[in-house]
């Protein structure tokens, strides 16, 4: 069936008021510890269809751990993570199905160096039996077009700039037709002149109605693209609000302190 972000129905979603949209991610009382290190406490977050949520906060706050709990790259210690109605913390939940709904892009792109750009983008749908080779190829070509890299289809990752590699990584994640995209500091390993081209691709996904959770240190971008901003520190969401609320009128002293250092 059609998926938000990948088809024209997404623009219809964007006309529905946020409060009336369905919940695609519901996190309840999430806690995560690594041994004695209690990294996340009492995290409650709901993300609506087509919503863009930016997570900001100091290093070590638990932002990456939180994102990794959303697609079960980490097991949660307690609480619930429900994605598209599937509770990831319940035994018997088909994780493969849930993970196919969620694309993730990391700081480091992890492209396969011995494969061409096109092969990198085609790989997962073919390997997981989601598309024939021909369909996967056609789709990969369309995705490379969408991220502005059609002419690099036959290049190897080593021949690309950092910004181009990250755009391939985004195309690769989109090849699984996710309806949710998670970005963890997707631009922080890039040279400054390459940040813009990657943000442009993310901005374009937002416009098309993709549901996204992005951890970012690009405050200007968070402000521009996010429907809601979460400020996380010490494993807790200290404050959340619209970009105007968080960036112009932060209430929590930790948010104020953090923003005074990064803005
Ligand atoms: P952020 O992304 O906000 O910088 P992280 O989620 O990466 O924060 O890290 C939060 C805390 O969790 C840190 O104290 C970090 O050392 C710890 N942590 C993260 N991943 C692991 C892991 N796999 N094993 C042990 N500790 C971890
Ligand atoms: Mg991190």
mmCIF file of N, CA and C in Angstrom, residues 96 100 122-133 135-136 139 175-177:
data_model
loop_
_atom_site.group_PDB
_atom_site.id
_atom_site.type_symbol
_atom_site.label_atom_id
_atom_site.label_comp_id
_atom_site.label_asym_id
_atom_site.label_seq_id
_atom_site.Cartn_x
_atom_site.Cartn_y
_atom_site.Cartn_z
ATOM 1 N N UNK A 96 11.937 -7.493 11.681
ATOM 2 C CA UNK A 96 12.315 -7.204 10.302
ATOM 3 C C UNK A 96 11.277 -6.313 9.633
ATOM 4 N N UNK A 100 11.973 -2.463 8.405
ATOM 5 C CA UNK A 100 11.824 -2.066 7.001
ATOM 6 C C UNK A 100 11.032 -0.774 6.871
ATOM 7 N N UNK A 122 20.839 -0.404 -4.609
ATOM 8 C CA UNK A 122 19.982 -1.540 -4.978
ATOM 9 C C UNK A 122 20.039 -2.697 -3.997
ATOM 10 N N UNK A 123 21.126 -2.764 -3.255
ATOM 11 C CA UNK A 123 21.461 -4.004 -2.537
ATOM 12 C C UNK A 123 20.365 -4.503 -1.605
ATOM 13 N N UNK A 124 19.927 -3.665 -0.680
ATOM 14 C CA UNK A 124 19.028 -4.161 0.376
ATOM 15 C C UNK A 124 17.699 -4.679 -0.172
ATOM 16 N N UNK A 125 17.025 -3.932 -1.053
ATOM 17 C CA UNK A 125 15.747 -4.451 -1.557
ATOM 18 C C UNK A 125 15.895 -5.796 -2.269
ATOM 19 N N UNK A 126 17.008 -5.978 -2.985
ATOM 20 C CA UNK A 126 17.213 -7.237 -3.699
ATOM 21 C C UNK A 126 17.528 -8.354 -2.694
ATOM 22 N N UNK A 127 18.458 -8.056 -1.773
ATOM 23 C CA UNK A 127 18.864 -9.085 -0.806
ATOM 24 C C UNK A 127 17.714 -9.521 0.080
ATOM 25 N N UNK A 128 16.847 -8.588 0.430
ATOM 26 C CA UNK A 128 15.744 -8.917 1.327
ATOM 27 C C UNK A 128 14.499 -9.361 0.563
ATOM 28 N N UNK A 129 14.665 -9.527 -0.749
ATOM 29 C CA UNK A 129 13.566 -10.055 -1.542
ATOM 30 C C UNK A 129 12.391 -9.107 -1.698
ATOM 31 N N UNK A 130 12.684 -7.805 -1.583
ATOM 32 C CA UNK A 130 11.588 -6.837 -1.687
ATOM 33 C C UNK A 130 11.357 -6.357 -3.112
ATOM 34 N N UNK A 131 12.335 -6.599 -3.970
ATOM 35 C CA UNK A 131 12.183 -6.152 -5.354
ATOM 36 C C UNK A 131 13.031 -7.050 -6.252
ATOM 37 N N UNK A 132 12.579 -7.195 -7.495
ATOM 38 C CA UNK A 132 13.413 -7.879 -8.480
ATOM 39 C C UNK A 132 14.603 -6.981 -8.779
ATOM 40 N N UNK A 133 15.639 -7.565 -9.382
ATOM 41 C CA UNK A 133 16.823 -6.775 -9.683
ATOM 42 C C UNK A 133 16.476 -5.603 -10.593
ATOM 43 N N UNK A 135 13.544 -4.057 -10.997
ATOM 44 C CA UNK A 135 12.778 -3.024 -10.289
ATOM 45 C C UNK A 135 13.690 -2.243 -9.345
ATOM 46 N N UNK A 136 14.569 -2.966 -8.669
ATOM 47 C CA UNK A 136 15.471 -2.309 -7.724
ATOM 48 C C UNK A 136 16.398 -1.332 -8.450
ATOM 49 N N UNK A 139 14.398 1.707 -9.507
ATOM 50 C CA UNK A 139 14.112 2.518 -8.331
ATOM 51 C C UNK A 139 15.373 3.238 -7.830
ATOM 52 N N UNK A 175 15.620 3.374 -0.375
ATOM 53 C CA UNK A 175 15.346 2.251 -1.272
ATOM 54 C C UNK A 175 14.464 1.203 -0.622
ATOM 55 N N UNK A 176 14.446 1.160 0.698
ATOM 56 C CA UNK A 176 13.585 0.207 1.396
ATOM 57 C C UNK A 176 12.169 0.753 1.570
ATOM 58 N N UNK A 177 11.902 1.916 0.981
ATOM 59 C CA UNK A 177 10.589 2.560 1.099
ATOM 60 C C UNK A 177 10.131 2.711 2.548
#
